[in-house]
Short mmCIF file of C-alpha atoms in Angstrom, two decimals:
data_model
loop_
_atom_site.label_atom_id
_atom_site.label_comp_id
_atom_site.label_asym_id
_atom_site.label_seq_id
_atom_site.Cartn_x
_atom_site.Cartn_y
_atom_site.Cartn_z
CA MET U 1 -77.03 55.26 11.64
CA LEU U 2 -76.52 58.53 13.51
CA PRO U 3 -73.64 59.03 16.16
CA GLU U 4 -74.88 58.61 19.73
CA ASP U 5 -74.01 62.26 20.75
CA LEU U 6 -75.97 63.47 17.84
CA LEU U 7 -79.07 61.27 18.69
CA VAL U 8 -78.98 62.67 22.48
CA PHE U 9 -78.72 66.35 20.91
CA LEU U 10 -81.84 65.59 18.73
CA ASN U 11 -83.66 63.89 21.47
CA ASP U 12 -83.16 67.24 23.70
CA GLN U 13 -84.36 69.25 20.71
CA ILE U 14 -87.41 67.22 20.04
CA PRO U 15 -88.61 65.60 23.18
CA CYS U 16 -90.69 62.49 23.02
CA ARG U 17 -90.19 61.57 19.58
CA GLN U 18 -86.94 59.40 19.91
CA VAL U 19 -88.62 56.44 17.62
CA GLN U 20 -89.56 58.91 14.76
CA ILE U 21 -86.06 60.51 14.80
CA LYS U 22 -84.35 57.35 14.14
CA GLN U 23 -86.58 56.08 11.55
CA LEU U 24 -86.30 59.42 9.78
CA ALA U 25 -82.70 59.62 10.11
CA CYS U 26 -82.21 56.26 8.68
CA LEU U 27 -84.72 57.22 5.71
CA LEU U 28 -82.70 60.41 5.05
CA ASP U 29 -79.06 59.17 5.49
CA PRO U 30 -77.15 60.72 2.59
CA THR U 31 -74.69 57.79 2.64
CA ILE U 32 -77.33 55.31 1.55
CA SER U 33 -80.01 55.28 -1.23
CA ASN U 34 -83.08 57.41 -0.21
CA PRO U 35 -86.61 56.81 -1.23
CA SER U 36 -87.96 58.96 -3.89
CA VAL U 37 -91.10 60.03 -1.78
CA LEU U 38 -91.71 59.91 2.08
CA VAL U 39 -94.99 60.63 3.88
CA LEU U 40 -95.13 62.08 7.31
CA HIS U 41 -98.61 62.11 8.85
CA GLY U 42 -100.19 62.81 12.44
CA LEU U 43 -102.42 65.23 14.13
CA GLU U 44 -101.61 68.96 14.49
CA ALA U 45 -98.92 70.22 16.85
CA THR U 46 -97.23 66.57 17.00
CA GLY U 47 -93.51 67.84 15.66
CA LYS U 48 -93.57 66.58 12.18
CA SER U 49 -92.35 69.84 10.55
CA LEU U 50 -89.78 70.38 13.62
CA THR U 51 -88.57 66.89 13.50
CA ALA U 52 -87.81 66.84 9.63
CA LYS U 53 -86.13 70.38 9.71
CA VAL U 54 -83.80 69.40 12.70
CA ILE U 55 -82.77 66.26 11.38
CA LEU U 56 -82.00 67.51 7.67
CA ASN U 57 -79.77 70.49 9.35
CA SER U 58 -78.11 67.90 11.38
CA LEU U 59 -77.52 65.79 8.32
CA LEU U 60 -76.23 68.78 6.53
CA VAL U 61 -78.38 68.08 3.42
CA PRO U 62 -79.88 70.99 1.48
CA PHE U 63 -83.70 71.19 1.65
CA ALA U 64 -86.58 73.44 1.00
CA ILE U 65 -89.92 73.82 2.64
CA VAL U 66 -92.98 74.90 0.78
CA ARG U 67 -95.90 75.50 3.17
CA SER U 68 -99.13 75.09 1.18
CA LYS U 69 -101.35 77.25 3.69
CA GLU U 70 -99.44 80.13 2.25
CA CYS U 71 -100.25 79.26 -1.47
CA ILE U 72 -103.54 80.40 -2.84
CA THR U 73 -103.89 78.21 -5.89
CA ALA U 74 -102.00 75.33 -7.64
CA ARG U 75 -100.05 77.81 -9.68
CA HIS U 76 -99.01 79.72 -6.71
CA LEU U 77 -97.91 76.71 -4.97
CA LEU U 78 -95.33 75.60 -8.11
CA GLU U 79 -93.94 79.24 -8.11
CA ARG U 80 -93.39 79.15 -4.47
CA THR U 81 -91.68 75.80 -4.84
CA ILE U 82 -89.08 77.16 -7.56
CA ILE U 83 -88.55 80.29 -5.30
CA ALA U 84 -87.97 78.01 -2.04
CA CYS U 85 -85.55 75.64 -3.99
CA LYS U 86 -83.71 78.74 -5.40
CA ASP U 87 -83.37 80.21 -1.92
CA ALA U 88 -82.14 77.04 -0.27
CA LEU U 89 -79.50 76.29 -2.96
CA GLY U 90 -78.39 79.97 -2.79
CA LYS U 91 -77.27 79.57 0.74
CA ILE U 92 -74.67 77.14 -0.34
CA ASP U 93 -71.34 79.12 -0.48
CA ASP U 94 -70.32 78.23 -4.10
CA GLY U 95 -69.71 80.77 -6.70
CA GLU U 96 -70.60 78.47 -9.37
CA ALA U 97 -73.98 77.44 -7.96
CA ALA U 98 -74.84 81.29 -7.59
CA THR U 99 -74.23 81.79 -11.30
CA HIS U 100 -76.11 78.86 -12.16
CA LEU U 101 -79.13 79.88 -10.13
CA SER U 102 -79.31 83.15 -11.43
CA ASN U 103 -80.79 81.89 -14.79
CA PHE U 104 -84.17 81.16 -12.85
CA ASP U 105 -86.72 83.86 -12.46
CA GLY U 106 -89.38 81.88 -10.42
CA ARG U 107 -91.97 81.62 -13.18
CA CYS U 108 -93.65 78.20 -13.45
CA GLU U 109 -96.77 77.67 -15.19
CA SER U 110 -97.29 73.75 -15.25
CA LEU U 111 -95.90 70.63 -13.57
CA SER U 112 -93.87 69.86 -16.55
CA SER U 113 -92.00 73.15 -16.20
CA LEU U 114 -91.45 72.35 -12.58
CA THR U 115 -89.97 69.04 -13.35
CA VAL U 116 -87.32 70.83 -15.98
CA GLN U 117 -86.40 73.61 -13.46
CA LEU U 118 -85.76 71.38 -10.62
CA GLU U 119 -83.84 68.99 -12.49
CA ARG U 120 -81.75 71.98 -14.08
CA MET U 121 -81.45 73.44 -10.36
CA THR U 122 -80.10 70.21 -8.70
CA THR U 123 -77.41 69.17 -11.29
CA LEU U 124 -74.59 70.40 -9.21
CA GLN U 125 -75.96 68.73 -6.00
CA SER U 126 -75.66 65.05 -4.88
CA LYS U 127 -78.81 64.92 -2.73
CA PHE U 128 -81.85 67.57 -2.32
CA ILE U 129 -85.01 67.50 -0.27
CA LEU U 130 -88.26 68.97 -1.22
CA ILE U 131 -90.81 69.13 1.80
CA PHE U 132 -94.47 69.96 0.97
CA ASP U 133 -96.05 70.94 4.50
CA GLY U 134 -99.65 70.65 4.83
CA ILE U 135 -100.04 69.53 1.10
CA ASP U 136 -103.58 67.92 2.04
CA ARG U 137 -105.14 71.22 2.69
CA GLN U 138 -103.76 73.08 -0.55
CA ARG U 139 -106.63 75.04 -1.94
CA GLU U 140 -107.88 74.95 -5.46
CA ALA U 141 -105.67 71.65 -5.95
CA PRO U 142 -106.56 69.43 -8.70
CA SER U 143 -106.83 65.62 -8.23
CA THR U 144 -103.65 64.79 -10.17
CA LEU U 145 -101.59 67.35 -8.18
CA LEU U 146 -100.56 65.06 -5.30
CA PRO U 147 -99.64 61.98 -7.54
CA ALA U 148 -97.78 64.28 -10.09
CA LEU U 149 -95.67 65.77 -7.16
CA ALA U 150 -94.95 62.35 -5.89
CA ARG U 151 -93.39 61.07 -9.10
CA LEU U 152 -90.86 64.22 -9.14
CA GLY U 153 -88.58 61.95 -7.21
CA GLU U 154 -88.60 59.02 -9.87
CA ILE U 155 -87.84 61.68 -12.71
CA ILE U 156 -85.12 63.59 -10.81
CA PRO U 157 -82.66 60.86 -9.06
CA LYS U 158 -81.24 63.44 -6.82
CA LEU U 159 -84.60 64.51 -5.30
CA THR U 160 -86.54 63.13 -2.47
CA VAL U 161 -90.14 64.60 -1.78
CA ILE U 162 -91.47 64.70 1.52
CA PHE U 163 -95.40 65.22 2.15
CA ILE U 164 -96.51 66.36 5.64
CA VAL U 165 -100.30 65.62 6.17
CA THR U 166 -102.77 65.46 8.87
CA ALA U 167 -104.65 62.25 8.11
CA PRO U 168 -103.74 60.56 4.55
CA ARG U 169 -106.39 58.81 2.38
CA PRO U 170 -105.62 55.24 1.24
CA ARG U 171 -103.37 55.30 -1.79
CA PHE U 172 -103.72 59.09 -2.22
CA LEU U 173 -100.63 59.24 -4.12
CA HIS U 174 -101.52 56.39 -6.60
CA LEU U 175 -98.12 54.65 -5.80
CA ALA U 176 -97.45 51.37 -4.01
CA GLY U 177 -94.74 51.03 -1.31
CA VAL U 178 -94.33 54.42 -0.21
CA PRO U 179 -92.85 54.80 3.54
CA HIS U 180 -95.30 56.42 6.15
CA LEU U 181 -93.97 57.71 9.24
CA HIS U 182 -96.69 58.15 11.92
CA PHE U 183 -96.30 60.82 14.58
CA THR U 184 -98.54 59.84 17.51
CA PRO U 185 -100.54 62.31 19.83
CA TYR U 186 -98.62 63.23 22.81
CA ASP U 187 -100.24 61.69 26.09
CA ARG U 188 -100.25 63.35 29.51
CA THR U 189 -96.51 62.52 30.66
CA GLU U 190 -95.15 63.61 27.01
CA CYS U 191 -97.17 66.93 27.06
CA LEU U 192 -95.86 67.66 30.66
CA ILE U 193 -92.51 66.97 29.47
CA ILE U 194 -92.69 69.48 26.68
CA LEU U 195 -94.16 72.17 28.57
CA SER U 196 -91.96 71.77 31.41
CA GLN U 197 -88.74 72.89 29.33
CA SER U 198 -90.09 76.40 28.95
CA PRO U 199 -91.51 77.39 32.34
CA LEU U 200 -93.03 80.80 33.10
CA SER U 201 -91.60 83.10 35.63
CA ILE U 202 -93.70 83.34 38.91
CA PHE U 203 -92.65 87.06 39.66
CA SER U 204 -93.08 89.89 36.93
CA SER U 205 -90.57 90.89 34.76
CA ALA U 206 -90.38 94.58 36.14
CA VAL U 207 -87.36 93.58 38.36
CA SER U 208 -84.25 92.62 35.98
CA ASP U 209 -82.09 89.89 36.57
CA ASP U 210 -79.16 92.34 37.02
CA ASP U 211 -80.39 93.59 40.27
CA LEU U 212 -80.40 90.09 41.74
CA SER U 213 -77.78 87.79 43.03
CA GLU U 214 -76.74 84.67 41.21
CA GLU U 215 -77.92 82.41 43.91
CA LEU U 216 -81.40 84.18 43.99
CA ILE U 217 -81.69 83.79 40.40
CA LEU U 218 -81.10 80.15 40.45
CA GLU U 219 -83.44 79.62 43.26
CA ARG U 220 -86.19 81.54 41.58
CA GLN U 221 -85.56 79.29 38.26
CA GLU U 222 -85.75 76.18 40.59
CA ASP U 223 -89.19 77.55 41.86
CA ASP U 224 -90.58 78.35 38.52
CA ALA U 225 -89.86 74.81 37.17
CA TRP U 226 -91.13 73.08 40.19
CA LEU U 227 -94.66 75.03 40.38
CA TRP U 228 -94.85 75.36 36.53
CA SER U 229 -94.86 71.52 36.24
CA ARG U 230 -97.41 70.88 39.04
CA PHE U 231 -99.62 73.64 37.63
CA CYS U 232 -99.57 72.31 34.15
CA GLY U 233 -100.63 68.65 35.55
CA ALA U 234 -103.43 70.29 37.35
CA VAL U 235 -104.62 72.07 34.19
CA TRP U 236 -104.56 68.84 32.05
CA ASP U 237 -106.47 66.99 34.74
CA SER U 238 -108.99 69.51 35.04
CA LEU U 239 -109.27 71.36 31.66
CA GLY U 240 -106.75 70.09 29.20
CA LYS U 241 -107.67 66.47 28.76
CA GLY U 242 -111.09 66.71 27.30
CA ALA U 243 -110.70 70.43 25.83
CA ALA U 244 -107.14 71.11 24.68
CA ARG U 245 -106.80 69.90 20.85
CA ASP U 246 -102.96 69.62 21.14
CA VAL U 247 -99.97 70.70 23.02
CA VAL U 248 -100.11 74.25 21.56
CA SER U 249 -103.78 74.94 22.79
CA LEU U 250 -102.71 73.29 26.17
CA ARG U 251 -99.92 75.64 26.25
CA ASN U 252 -102.27 78.64 25.71
CA VAL U 253 -104.51 77.57 28.36
CA CYS U 254 -101.83 77.38 30.89
CA GLU U 255 -100.67 80.96 29.87
CA ARG U 256 -104.01 82.60 30.34
CA LEU U 257 -104.34 80.92 33.66
CA TRP U 258 -100.73 81.33 35.07
CA VAL U 259 -101.14 84.99 36.09
CA PRO U 260 -104.17 84.78 38.32
CA PHE U 261 -102.80 81.51 39.70
CA VAL U 262 -99.68 83.02 40.73
CA LEU U 263 -101.05 86.26 42.12
CA PRO U 264 -101.41 85.20 45.61
CA ILE U 265 -97.39 84.63 45.58
CA ARG U 266 -96.78 88.18 44.10
CA ASP U 267 -98.84 89.70 46.97
CA GLY U 268 -97.18 87.70 49.66
CA LEU U 269 -100.24 85.73 50.70
CA SER U 270 -98.56 82.30 49.66
CA GLY U 271 -95.20 80.80 49.31
CA THR U 272 -93.87 79.38 45.92
CA ARG U 273 -93.68 75.82 47.33
CA GLU U 274 -97.44 75.82 48.71
CA PHE U 275 -99.13 74.38 45.60
CA SER U 276 -101.81 72.73 47.58
CA LYS U 277 -103.09 76.15 49.29
CA LEU U 278 -102.78 77.89 45.78
CA LEU U 279 -104.77 75.00 44.13
CA VAL U 280 -107.51 75.45 46.78
CA ARG U 281 -107.29 79.37 46.80
CA ASN U 282 -107.91 79.26 42.83
CA ARG U 283 -110.20 76.39 42.37
CA SER U 284 -112.59 78.39 40.52
CA LEU U 285 -109.86 78.96 37.60
CA PHE U 286 -110.11 75.15 37.05
CA GLN U 287 -113.84 74.94 37.38
CA ALA U 288 -114.68 77.59 34.89
CA GLU U 289 -114.48 76.91 31.09
CA SER U 290 -113.74 80.97 30.20
CA ALA U 291 -110.12 80.03 29.58
CA LEU U 292 -110.95 77.78 26.88
CA ASN U 293 -112.44 80.43 24.57
CA GLU U 294 -110.24 82.52 22.51
CA ARG U 295 -110.78 86.38 23.03
CA ILE U 296 -109.59 89.49 21.74
CA VAL U 297 -110.72 91.41 24.90
CA SER U 298 -109.26 90.32 28.10
CA LEU U 299 -111.26 88.23 30.38
CA ALA U 300 -110.84 90.96 33.15
CA SER U 301 -112.61 93.57 31.31
CA THR U 302 -115.50 91.53 29.85
CA THR U 303 -116.03 90.29 33.36
CA THR U 304 -116.60 93.79 35.04
CA THR U 305 -119.11 95.00 32.40
CA THR U 306 -121.31 91.96 32.49
CA LYS U 307 -120.81 91.14 36.17
CA LYS U 308 -124.20 92.39 37.21
CA ALA U 309 -126.12 90.55 34.30
CA ILE U 310 -124.28 87.30 35.18
CA LYS U 311 -125.45 87.36 38.75
CA ASN U 312 -128.74 86.45 37.84
CA SER U 313 -127.83 83.53 35.38
CA HIS U 314 -126.34 80.22 35.66
CA GLU U 315 -122.71 79.35 34.55
CA LEU U 316 -123.48 76.62 32.04
CA PRO U 317 -120.96 74.71 29.96
CA TYR U 318 -119.90 75.61 26.70
CA CYS U 319 -121.80 73.16 24.53
CA THR U 320 -124.84 73.24 26.80
CA SER U 321 -125.01 77.02 26.27
CA TYR U 322 -125.17 76.55 22.50
CA LEU U 323 -127.88 73.89 23.00
CA LEU U 324 -129.85 76.25 25.05
CA ILE U 325 -129.46 79.05 22.28
CA ALA U 326 -130.46 76.60 19.71
CA ALA U 327 -133.72 75.80 21.63
CA TYR U 328 -134.49 79.48 21.94
CA LEU U 329 -133.79 79.96 18.28
CA ALA U 330 -136.17 77.02 17.44
CA SER U 331 -138.81 78.19 19.75
CA TYR U 332 -138.95 82.02 18.38
CA ASN U 333 -137.99 81.55 14.73
CA PRO U 334 -140.41 80.14 12.03
CA ALA U 335 -139.30 77.06 10.65
CA ARG U 336 -139.71 78.33 7.15
CA GLN U 337 -136.83 80.71 7.85
CA ASP U 338 -134.31 78.14 9.11
CA GLN U 339 -132.63 78.15 5.64
CA THR U 340 -132.18 82.01 5.78
CA PHE U 341 -130.32 82.05 8.86
CA PHE U 342 -128.61 78.64 9.44
CA MET U 343 -127.36 77.25 5.76
CA LYS U 344 -123.89 78.02 5.12
CA ALA U 345 -124.20 77.35 1.37
CA HIS U 346 -125.96 80.19 -0.61
CA GLU U 347 -128.72 79.05 -3.08
CA ARG U 348 -130.02 80.77 -5.86
CA LYS U 349 -132.83 82.99 -5.60
CA ARG U 350 -136.06 81.83 -6.99
CA ARG U 351 -138.39 84.06 -8.76
CA LYS U 352 -141.69 84.87 -6.74
CA LYS U 353 -144.64 83.38 -8.89
CA GLY U 354 -147.45 85.38 -7.12
CA GLY U 355 -149.02 86.66 -3.75
CA GLY U 356 -147.18 89.08 -1.33
CA THR U 357 -147.89 92.71 -0.74
CA ALA U 358 -147.76 95.41 -3.55
CA LYS U 359 -145.05 97.87 -3.39
CA GLY U 360 -146.25 101.16 -1.37
CA ARG U 361 -149.56 99.23 -0.25
CA PRO U 362 -149.52 99.71 3.60
CA SER U 363 -150.01 96.14 5.42
CA LYS U 364 -153.28 95.66 7.56
CA HIS U 365 -151.45 93.70 10.09
CA ARG U 366 -149.04 95.16 12.64
CA LYS U 367 -145.74 93.29 12.95
CA ILE U 368 -144.81 92.39 16.55
CA GLN U 369 -141.38 91.24 17.55
CA ARG U 370 -140.95 87.48 17.57
CA LYS U 371 -139.04 87.83 20.86
CA LEU U 372 -142.01 89.38 22.55
CA LEU U 373 -144.39 86.70 21.64
CA GLY U 374 -144.48 83.33 23.63
CA PRO U 375 -142.17 80.29 22.86
CA GLN U 376 -143.51 78.05 20.16
CA VAL U 377 -143.10 74.24 20.06
CA PHE U 378 -140.27 72.56 18.21
CA VAL U 379 -139.03 69.03 17.47
CA MET U 380 -135.51 67.84 18.70
CA GLU U 381 -134.37 67.33 15.40
CA ARG U 382 -134.64 70.87 14.26
CA MET U 383 -132.96 71.95 17.65
CA LEU U 384 -129.96 69.74 16.80
CA ALA U 385 -129.73 71.00 13.40
CA ILE U 386 -129.74 74.52 14.41
CA TYR U 387 -127.19 73.53 17.16
CA HIS U 388 -124.61 72.08 14.60
CA ALA U 389 -125.18 75.02 12.29
CA VAL U 390 -124.25 77.80 15.04
CA LEU U 391 -121.82 75.85 16.65
CA PRO U 392 -118.22 77.59 15.50
CA TYR U 393 -116.38 74.22 15.07
CA PRO U 394 -117.19 70.61 15.77
CA VAL U 395 -116.61 69.48 19.54
CA PRO U 396 -115.34 66.14 20.20
CA GLY U 397 -118.19 63.83 21.63
CA GLY U 398 -120.85 61.69 20.23
CA MET U 399 -124.59 61.83 20.09
CA GLY U 400 -124.93 60.19 23.74
CA ASP U 401 -123.02 63.41 25.28
CA LEU U 402 -125.66 65.69 23.68
CA MET U 403 -128.68 63.68 24.65
CA GLY U 404 -127.22 63.93 28.52
CA GLN U 405 -127.05 67.67 28.08
CA ILE U 406 -130.60 67.85 26.73
CA ALA U 407 -131.66 65.78 29.62
CA THR U 408 -129.85 68.12 32.17
CA LEU U 409 -131.61 71.08 30.65
CA ALA U 410 -134.97 69.24 30.91
CA SER U 411 -134.25 68.42 34.65
CA SER U 412 -133.49 72.07 35.27
CA LYS U 413 -136.63 73.31 33.70
CA MET U 414 -134.77 75.08 30.76
CA LEU U 415 -136.51 73.04 28.29
CA VAL U 416 -140.30 71.71 28.78
CA LYS U 417 -141.56 68.62 27.01
CA THR U 418 -145.02 69.28 25.45
CA SER U 419 -145.54 66.13 23.85
CA THR U 420 -146.88 62.94 25.44
CA MET U 421 -144.43 60.45 24.17
CA ALA U 422 -142.58 58.11 26.71
CA ASP U 423 -139.20 58.58 25.60
CA ILE U 424 -138.08 62.26 26.19
CA LEU U 425 -134.86 62.05 23.98
CA ASP U 426 -136.82 60.73 20.80
CA ALA U 427 -135.99 62.59 17.87
CA GLY U 428 -139.83 63.45 17.22
CA THR U 429 -140.36 64.83 20.87
CA LYS U 430 -141.83 68.14 20.98
CA TRP U 431 -140.25 70.80 23.37
CA ARG U 432 -140.48 74.49 24.23
CA VAL U 433 -137.80 76.69 25.85
CA ASN U 434 -138.49 78.02 29.16
CA VAL U 435 -136.08 81.03 29.41
CA GLY U 436 -136.76 84.62 28.43
CA TRP U 437 -134.98 87.17 26.45
CA GLU U 438 -132.71 88.71 29.10
CA TYR U 439 -131.58 85.37 30.28
CA ILE U 440 -130.56 83.91 27.07
CA GLN U 441 -129.04 87.33 26.03
CA VAL U 442 -126.49 86.91 28.95
CA ILE U 443 -125.84 83.35 28.25
CA ALA U 444 -124.98 84.42 24.34
CA ARG U 445 -122.71 87.18 25.49
CA THR U 446 -120.67 84.87 27.89
CA ILE U 447 -119.61 82.79 25.03
CA GLY U 448 -119.44 85.54 22.53
CA PHE U 449 -122.46 84.61 20.28
CA GLU U 450 -124.42 87.27 18.46
CA ILE U 451 -127.97 86.07 18.87
CA GLU U 452 -129.62 89.19 17.63
CA GLY U 453 -128.20 88.38 14.03
CA PHE U 454 -130.19 84.98 14.16
CA LEU U 455 -133.65 86.14 15.31
CA ALA U 456 -136.43 86.81 12.96
CA GLU U 457 -138.22 90.13 13.31
#
């Protein structure tokens, strides 16, 4: 068991992970027998890698971390493992160890070669920890890679292998009795505790702390911590609870909204402790979803260029905008070209057996752009298929949420039902989009979608 002062230090370094710290410290205690393999699993940004690294540094146990997202192939992973172990053991101030490690050049072609080299490397150590971070996302990994790596600890008695994964499959290591340590997602209170440890400054960094007195610096730090904690709570309640995937994305959203939120304080219009007035003055920041979209160009520059166009359009939610775009594409694209525009897997081109226009023969019919013609009828199944194809990443929420948004578009007359079916949300119901090209172009620009590349000529 760790000393009480060391546990307090670890809890300060890794907040809201007291249970996981105690369990991992007991499993990796160098004074007792450790398991040959250990699995740390949980969602992204839940502190798995940080907890393992801080605890091993506190226990003074040599370890090496191999990040699978930096490895292209399985052989690349094996060679990076040898290099990481060599670098970790090379940090030990021992002349005999340095001479021993000079015989390894980093080449590794198979798992058997990895086993032999690791066993030779760790001959002078009493205990060594090998961590594979994100091993479940390793590219070009054979099905036998993970079970073989899990048995390294059985072959090499001084070695303990730790797998850090997101969601482990049942018996994915083909071993029984493997300890699993779950890192639960952070709730609202835990997220606010983590974000409050590093508050942003209210005032700009143009004035250095050397020009201010010590009392004024302490007062500003207290104001920063007081306002930042309440601001993060407001962001969580309005945007972060349903949109932020983890504490890192929540932090990014807070950083985007912080400067416009404290701008009245910098201009002298509000005080640092007048949170209610700031919340009312900047309520538009918490109502719009623009801060949730990742952008390369700043929001201010894009707003000025499209200000006139947005004036004549509605501000739709993120998923509703993609639903309206999918409806427009279903109305103005022929159904036979859906595979060309929306299939993500390329198929082999089939040889055309006949028909078509001969090369060089002028066509008798003049082509008219599809967007200049009237909207065509489509079924709801086709619109939903296009919606899932153009959506950049899956959004949490079931089919009921999508049906509610379709009903909202129908009530606002942006979608018009053309069939006589009683249930408007039936999969075979026929619809027609009721917005024009200029309107849908503005909607696509607000969410960063290039609709021109998905329209048939």
